[in-house]
PDB file of C-alpha atoms in Angstrom:
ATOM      1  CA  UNK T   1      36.696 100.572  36.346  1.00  0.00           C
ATOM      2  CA  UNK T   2      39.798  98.505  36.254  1.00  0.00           C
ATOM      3  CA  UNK T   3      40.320  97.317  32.818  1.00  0.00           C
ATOM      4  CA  UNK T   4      43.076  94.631  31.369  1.00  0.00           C
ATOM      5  CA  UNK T   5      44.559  97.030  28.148  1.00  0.00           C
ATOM      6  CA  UNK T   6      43.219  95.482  25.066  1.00  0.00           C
ATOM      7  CA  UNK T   7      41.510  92.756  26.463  1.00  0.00           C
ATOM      8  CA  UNK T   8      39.281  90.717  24.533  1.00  0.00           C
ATOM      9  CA  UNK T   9      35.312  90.097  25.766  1.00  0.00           C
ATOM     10  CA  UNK T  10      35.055  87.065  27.209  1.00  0.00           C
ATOM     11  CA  UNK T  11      33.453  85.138  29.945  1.00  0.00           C
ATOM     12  CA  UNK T  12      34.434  84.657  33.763  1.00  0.00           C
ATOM     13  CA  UNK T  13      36.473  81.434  34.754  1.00  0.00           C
ATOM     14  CA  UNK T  14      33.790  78.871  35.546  1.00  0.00           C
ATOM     15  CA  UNK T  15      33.078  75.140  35.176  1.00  0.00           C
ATOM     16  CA  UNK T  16      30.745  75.730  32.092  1.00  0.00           C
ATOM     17  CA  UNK T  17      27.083  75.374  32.986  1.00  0.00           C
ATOM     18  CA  UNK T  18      24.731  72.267  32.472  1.00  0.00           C
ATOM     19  CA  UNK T  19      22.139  74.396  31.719  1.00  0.00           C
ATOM     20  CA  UNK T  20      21.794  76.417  28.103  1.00  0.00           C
ATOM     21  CA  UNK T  21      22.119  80.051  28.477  1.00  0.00           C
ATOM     22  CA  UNK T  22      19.634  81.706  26.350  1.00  0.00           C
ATOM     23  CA  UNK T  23      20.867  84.989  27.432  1.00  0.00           C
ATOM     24  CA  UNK T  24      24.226  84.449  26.099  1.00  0.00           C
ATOM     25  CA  UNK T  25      22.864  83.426  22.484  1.00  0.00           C
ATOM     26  CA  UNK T  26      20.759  86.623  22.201  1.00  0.00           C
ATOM     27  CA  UNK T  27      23.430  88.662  23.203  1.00  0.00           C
ATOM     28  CA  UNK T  28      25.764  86.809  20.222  1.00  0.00           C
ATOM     29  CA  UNK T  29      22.993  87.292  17.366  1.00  0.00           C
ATOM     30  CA  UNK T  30      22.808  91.249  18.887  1.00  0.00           C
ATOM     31  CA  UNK T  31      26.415  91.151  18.726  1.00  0.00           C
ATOM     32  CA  UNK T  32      26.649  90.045  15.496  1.00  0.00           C
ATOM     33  CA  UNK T  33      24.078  92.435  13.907  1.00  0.00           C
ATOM     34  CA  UNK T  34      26.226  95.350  15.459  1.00  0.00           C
ATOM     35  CA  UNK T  35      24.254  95.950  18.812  1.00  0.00           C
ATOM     36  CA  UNK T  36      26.567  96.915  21.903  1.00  0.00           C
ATOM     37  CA  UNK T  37      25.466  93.836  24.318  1.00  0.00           C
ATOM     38  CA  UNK T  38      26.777  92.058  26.989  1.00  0.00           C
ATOM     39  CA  UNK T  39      25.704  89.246  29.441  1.00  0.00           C
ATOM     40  CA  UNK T  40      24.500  89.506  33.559  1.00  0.00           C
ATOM     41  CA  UNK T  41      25.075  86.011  34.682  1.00  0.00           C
ATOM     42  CA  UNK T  42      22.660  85.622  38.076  1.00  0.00           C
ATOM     43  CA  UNK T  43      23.232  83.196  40.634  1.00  0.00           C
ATOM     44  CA  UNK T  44      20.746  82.727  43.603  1.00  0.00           C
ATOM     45  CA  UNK T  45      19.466  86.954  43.795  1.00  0.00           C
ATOM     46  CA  UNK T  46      18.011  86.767  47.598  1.00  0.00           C
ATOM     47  CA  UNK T  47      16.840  88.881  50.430  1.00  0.00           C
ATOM     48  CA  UNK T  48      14.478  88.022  53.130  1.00  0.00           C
ATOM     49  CA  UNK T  49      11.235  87.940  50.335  1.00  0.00           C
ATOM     50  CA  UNK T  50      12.476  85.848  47.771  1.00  0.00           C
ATOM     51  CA  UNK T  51      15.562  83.424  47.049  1.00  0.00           C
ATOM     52  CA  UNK T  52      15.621  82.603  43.267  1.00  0.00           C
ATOM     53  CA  UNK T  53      14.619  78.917  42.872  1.00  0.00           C
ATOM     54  CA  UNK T  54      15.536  78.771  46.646  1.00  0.00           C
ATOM     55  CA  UNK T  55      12.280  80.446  47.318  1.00  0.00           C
ATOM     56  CA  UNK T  56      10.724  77.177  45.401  1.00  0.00           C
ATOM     57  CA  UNK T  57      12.880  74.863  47.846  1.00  0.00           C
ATOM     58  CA  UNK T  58      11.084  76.486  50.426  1.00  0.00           C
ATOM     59  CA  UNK T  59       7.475  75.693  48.803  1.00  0.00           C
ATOM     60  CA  UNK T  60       8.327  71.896  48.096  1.00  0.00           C
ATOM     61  CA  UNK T  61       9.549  71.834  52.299  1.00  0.00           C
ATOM     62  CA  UNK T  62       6.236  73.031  53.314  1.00  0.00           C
ATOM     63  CA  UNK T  63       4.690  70.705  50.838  1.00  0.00           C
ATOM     64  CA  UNK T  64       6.773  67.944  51.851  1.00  0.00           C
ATOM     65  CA  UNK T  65       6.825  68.564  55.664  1.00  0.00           C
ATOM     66  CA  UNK T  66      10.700  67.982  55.148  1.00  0.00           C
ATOM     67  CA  UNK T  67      13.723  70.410  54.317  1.00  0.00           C
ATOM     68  CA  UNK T  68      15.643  68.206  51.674  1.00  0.00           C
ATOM     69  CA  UNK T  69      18.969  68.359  49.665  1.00  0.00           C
ATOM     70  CA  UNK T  70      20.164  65.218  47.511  1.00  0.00           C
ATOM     71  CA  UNK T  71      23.413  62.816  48.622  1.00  0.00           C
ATOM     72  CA  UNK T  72      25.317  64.822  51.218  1.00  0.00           C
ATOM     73  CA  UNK T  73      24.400  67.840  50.307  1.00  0.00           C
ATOM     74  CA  UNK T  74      27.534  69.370  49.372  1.00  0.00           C
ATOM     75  CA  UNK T  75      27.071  70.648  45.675  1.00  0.00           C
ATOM     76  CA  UNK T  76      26.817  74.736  45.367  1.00  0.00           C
ATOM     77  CA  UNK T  77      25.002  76.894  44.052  1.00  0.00           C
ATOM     78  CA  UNK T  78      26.262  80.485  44.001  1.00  0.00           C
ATOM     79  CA  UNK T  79      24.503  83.881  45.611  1.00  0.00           C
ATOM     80  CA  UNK T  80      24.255  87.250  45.439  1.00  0.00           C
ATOM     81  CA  UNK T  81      22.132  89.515  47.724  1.00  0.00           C
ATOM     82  CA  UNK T  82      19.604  91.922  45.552  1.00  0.00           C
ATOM     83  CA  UNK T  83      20.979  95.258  46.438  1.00  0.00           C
ATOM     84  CA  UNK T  84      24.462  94.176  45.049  1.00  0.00           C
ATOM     85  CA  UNK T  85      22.762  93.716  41.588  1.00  0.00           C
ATOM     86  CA  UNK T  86      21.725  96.888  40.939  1.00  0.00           C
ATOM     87  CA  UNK T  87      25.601  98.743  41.681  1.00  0.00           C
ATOM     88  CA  UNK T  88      26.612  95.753  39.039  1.00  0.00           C
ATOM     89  CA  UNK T  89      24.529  96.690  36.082  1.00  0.00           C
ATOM     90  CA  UNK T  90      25.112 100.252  36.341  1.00  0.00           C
ATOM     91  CA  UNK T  91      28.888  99.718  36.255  1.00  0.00           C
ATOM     92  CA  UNK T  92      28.672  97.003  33.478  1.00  0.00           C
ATOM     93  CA  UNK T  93      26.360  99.645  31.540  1.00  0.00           C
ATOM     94  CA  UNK T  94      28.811 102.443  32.017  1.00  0.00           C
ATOM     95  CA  UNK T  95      31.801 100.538  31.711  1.00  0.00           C
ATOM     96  CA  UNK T  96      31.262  97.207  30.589  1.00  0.00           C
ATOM     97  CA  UNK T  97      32.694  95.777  27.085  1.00  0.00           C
ATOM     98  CA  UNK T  98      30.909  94.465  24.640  1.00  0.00           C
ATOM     99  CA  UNK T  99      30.244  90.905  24.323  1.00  0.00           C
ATOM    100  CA  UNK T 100      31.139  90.361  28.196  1.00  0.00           C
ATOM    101  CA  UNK T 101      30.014  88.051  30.651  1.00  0.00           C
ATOM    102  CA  UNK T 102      29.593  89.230  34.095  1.00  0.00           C
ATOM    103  CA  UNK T 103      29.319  86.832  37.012  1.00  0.00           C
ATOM    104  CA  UNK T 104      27.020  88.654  39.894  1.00  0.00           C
ATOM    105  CA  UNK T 105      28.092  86.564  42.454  1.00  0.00           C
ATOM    106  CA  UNK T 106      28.811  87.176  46.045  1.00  0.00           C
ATOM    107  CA  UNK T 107      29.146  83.943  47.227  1.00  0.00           C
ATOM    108  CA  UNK T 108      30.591  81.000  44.969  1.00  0.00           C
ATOM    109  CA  UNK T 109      28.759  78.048  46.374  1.00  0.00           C
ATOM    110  CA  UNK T 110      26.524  77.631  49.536  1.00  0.00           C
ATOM    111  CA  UNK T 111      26.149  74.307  50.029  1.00  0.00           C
ATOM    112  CA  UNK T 112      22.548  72.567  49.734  1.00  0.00           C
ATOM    113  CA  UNK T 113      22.553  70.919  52.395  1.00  0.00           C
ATOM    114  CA  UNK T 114      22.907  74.326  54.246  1.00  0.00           C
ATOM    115  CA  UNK T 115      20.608  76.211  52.627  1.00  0.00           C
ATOM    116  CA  UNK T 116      18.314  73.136  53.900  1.00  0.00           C
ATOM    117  CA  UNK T 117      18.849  73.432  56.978  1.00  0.00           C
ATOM    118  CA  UNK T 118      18.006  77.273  57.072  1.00  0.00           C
ATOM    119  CA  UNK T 119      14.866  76.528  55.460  1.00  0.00           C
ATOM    120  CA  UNK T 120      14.537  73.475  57.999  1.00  0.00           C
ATOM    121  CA  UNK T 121      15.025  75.994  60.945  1.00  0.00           C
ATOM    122  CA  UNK T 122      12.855  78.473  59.325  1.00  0.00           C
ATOM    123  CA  UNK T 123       9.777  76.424  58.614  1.00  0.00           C
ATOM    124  CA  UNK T 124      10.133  74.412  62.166  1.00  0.00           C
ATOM    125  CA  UNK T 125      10.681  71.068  60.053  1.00  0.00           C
ATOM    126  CA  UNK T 126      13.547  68.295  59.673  1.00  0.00           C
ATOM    127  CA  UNK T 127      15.938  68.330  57.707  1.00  0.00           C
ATOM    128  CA  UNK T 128      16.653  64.908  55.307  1.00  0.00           C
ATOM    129  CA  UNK T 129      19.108  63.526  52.559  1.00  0.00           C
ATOM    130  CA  UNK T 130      17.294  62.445  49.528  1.00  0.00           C
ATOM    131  CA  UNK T 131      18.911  59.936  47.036  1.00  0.00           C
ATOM    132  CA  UNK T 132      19.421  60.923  43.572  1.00  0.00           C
ATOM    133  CA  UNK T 133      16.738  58.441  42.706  1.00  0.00           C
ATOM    134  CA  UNK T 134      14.665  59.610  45.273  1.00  0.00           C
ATOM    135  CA  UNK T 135      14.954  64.086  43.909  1.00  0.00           C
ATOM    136  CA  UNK T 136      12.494  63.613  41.041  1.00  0.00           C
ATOM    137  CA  UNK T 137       9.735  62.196  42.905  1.00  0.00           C
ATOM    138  CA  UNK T 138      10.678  65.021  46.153  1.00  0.00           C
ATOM    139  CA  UNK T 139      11.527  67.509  44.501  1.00  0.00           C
ATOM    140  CA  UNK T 140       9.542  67.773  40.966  1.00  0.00           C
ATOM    141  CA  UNK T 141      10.965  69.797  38.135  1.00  0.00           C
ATOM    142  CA  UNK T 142      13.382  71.298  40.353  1.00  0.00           C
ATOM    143  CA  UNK T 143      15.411  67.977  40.289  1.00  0.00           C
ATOM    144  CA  UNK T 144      17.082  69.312  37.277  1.00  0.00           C
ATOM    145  CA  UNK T 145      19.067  71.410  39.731  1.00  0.00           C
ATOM    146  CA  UNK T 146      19.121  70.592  43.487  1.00  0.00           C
ATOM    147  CA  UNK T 147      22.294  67.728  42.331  1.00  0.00           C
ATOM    148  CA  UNK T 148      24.061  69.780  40.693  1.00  0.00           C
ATOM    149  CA  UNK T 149      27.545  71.508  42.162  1.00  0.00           C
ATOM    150  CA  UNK T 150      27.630  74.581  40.211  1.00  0.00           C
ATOM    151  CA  UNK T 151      30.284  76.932  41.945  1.00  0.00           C
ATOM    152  CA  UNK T 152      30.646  80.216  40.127  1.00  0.00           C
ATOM    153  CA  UNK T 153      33.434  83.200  41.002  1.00  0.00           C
ATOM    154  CA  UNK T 154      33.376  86.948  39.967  1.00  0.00           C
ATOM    155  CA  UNK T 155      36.934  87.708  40.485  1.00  0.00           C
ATOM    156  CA  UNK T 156      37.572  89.021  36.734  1.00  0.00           C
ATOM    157  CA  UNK T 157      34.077  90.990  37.232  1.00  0.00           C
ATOM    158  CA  UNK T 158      35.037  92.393  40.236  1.00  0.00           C
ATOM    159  CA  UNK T 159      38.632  93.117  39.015  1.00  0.00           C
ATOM    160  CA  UNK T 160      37.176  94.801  35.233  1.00  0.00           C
ATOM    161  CA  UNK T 161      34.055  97.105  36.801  1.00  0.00           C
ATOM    162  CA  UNK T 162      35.611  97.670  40.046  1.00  0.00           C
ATOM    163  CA  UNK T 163      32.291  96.099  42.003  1.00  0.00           C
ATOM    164  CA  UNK T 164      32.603  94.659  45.794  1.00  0.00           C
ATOM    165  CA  UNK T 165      29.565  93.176  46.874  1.00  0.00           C
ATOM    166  CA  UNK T 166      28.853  94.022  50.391  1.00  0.00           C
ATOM    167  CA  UNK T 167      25.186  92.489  51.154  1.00  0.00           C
ATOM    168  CA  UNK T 168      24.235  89.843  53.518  1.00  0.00           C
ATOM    169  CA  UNK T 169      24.854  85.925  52.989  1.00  0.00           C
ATOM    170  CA  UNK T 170      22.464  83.506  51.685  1.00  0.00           C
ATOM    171  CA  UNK T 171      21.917  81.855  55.074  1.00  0.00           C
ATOM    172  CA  UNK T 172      21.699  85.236  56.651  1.00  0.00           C
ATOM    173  CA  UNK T 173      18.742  86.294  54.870  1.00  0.00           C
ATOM    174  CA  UNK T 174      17.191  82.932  55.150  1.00  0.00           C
ATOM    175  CA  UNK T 175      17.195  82.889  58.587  1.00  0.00           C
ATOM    176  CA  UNK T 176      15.897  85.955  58.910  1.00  0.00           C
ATOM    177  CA  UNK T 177      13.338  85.860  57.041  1.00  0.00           C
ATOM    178  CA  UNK T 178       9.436  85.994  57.857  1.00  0.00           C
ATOM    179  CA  UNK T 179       7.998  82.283  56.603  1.00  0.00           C
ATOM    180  CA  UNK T 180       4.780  82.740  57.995  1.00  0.00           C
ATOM    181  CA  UNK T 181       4.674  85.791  55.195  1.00  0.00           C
ATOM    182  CA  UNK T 182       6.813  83.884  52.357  1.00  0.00           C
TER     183      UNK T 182
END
């Protein structure tokens, strides 16, 4: 593991998340009552069976009959494929620090409108641009995410526990991936 002498716990360099982290609250209250804990932050975990809420994405398209994303497209979301994850935890288990957050990310953003567009290709169906007013009625619950650009980077995780993910790309496994089975 490369470690920074004497540096403190703390969290990678990210635009801080719309979304509450639950995770990150019961690691504090372990923390705080003495218990060694630290924090796994997962992006998109994908291989050709299942995408995170990617794999929902693909259940609104064939719902839909359309591959969407909202305004251009253009916010992230970050990835990581599943084989990278396990190499992560056991390094942050045998080397990580207490009270750290670890970014398992691959890939800092993937675009939406390309992950669309592999679904699109994958499912045999066109791809459109949804309004922001438009994403709650298309997309249901998962409107609370497909706008948002959420970039993440695991530079400082990579440079503290020494990890290099080496997996496919999002849009790798997505395309090839088996729909008819998904």
């Amino acid at each position: 593991m490369v470690r920074t002498p004497g540096r403190s716990a703390t969290e990678e360099d990210a635009p801080n998340s719309p979304f509450p982290r639950a995770s990150e609250a019961a690691a504090a209250s372990l923390l705080a009552r003495g218990v060694c804990a630290s924090v796994m932050r997962l992006p998109q975990v994908h291989d050709t069976r299942k995408q995170g809420l990617i794999t929902y994405l693909i259940a609104v398209a064939r719902e839909k009959g359309v591959s969407a994303y909202v305004g251009d497209g253009l916010n992230r979301w970050p990835a990581v494929p599943l084989l990278d994850c396990a190499p992560l935890y056991r390094l942050a288990l045998a080397n990580g620090a207490a009270g750290a957050r670890y970014n398992a990310v691959a890939e800092e953003g993937v675009s939406l409108r390309e992950i669309a567009e592999a679904i699109g290709r994958g499912l045999k169906l066109p791809v459109v641009a949804k309004s922001p007013e438009e994403a709650g009625a298309h997309f249901g619950w998962l409107a609370a995410f497909v706008g948002h650009d959420i970039p993440a980077s695991s530079a400082l995780t990579q440079k503290w526990l020494g990890w290099h993910p080496t997996g496919p790309g999002l849009i790798s496994d997505l395309d090839r991936m088996q729909y008819s089975e998904a």
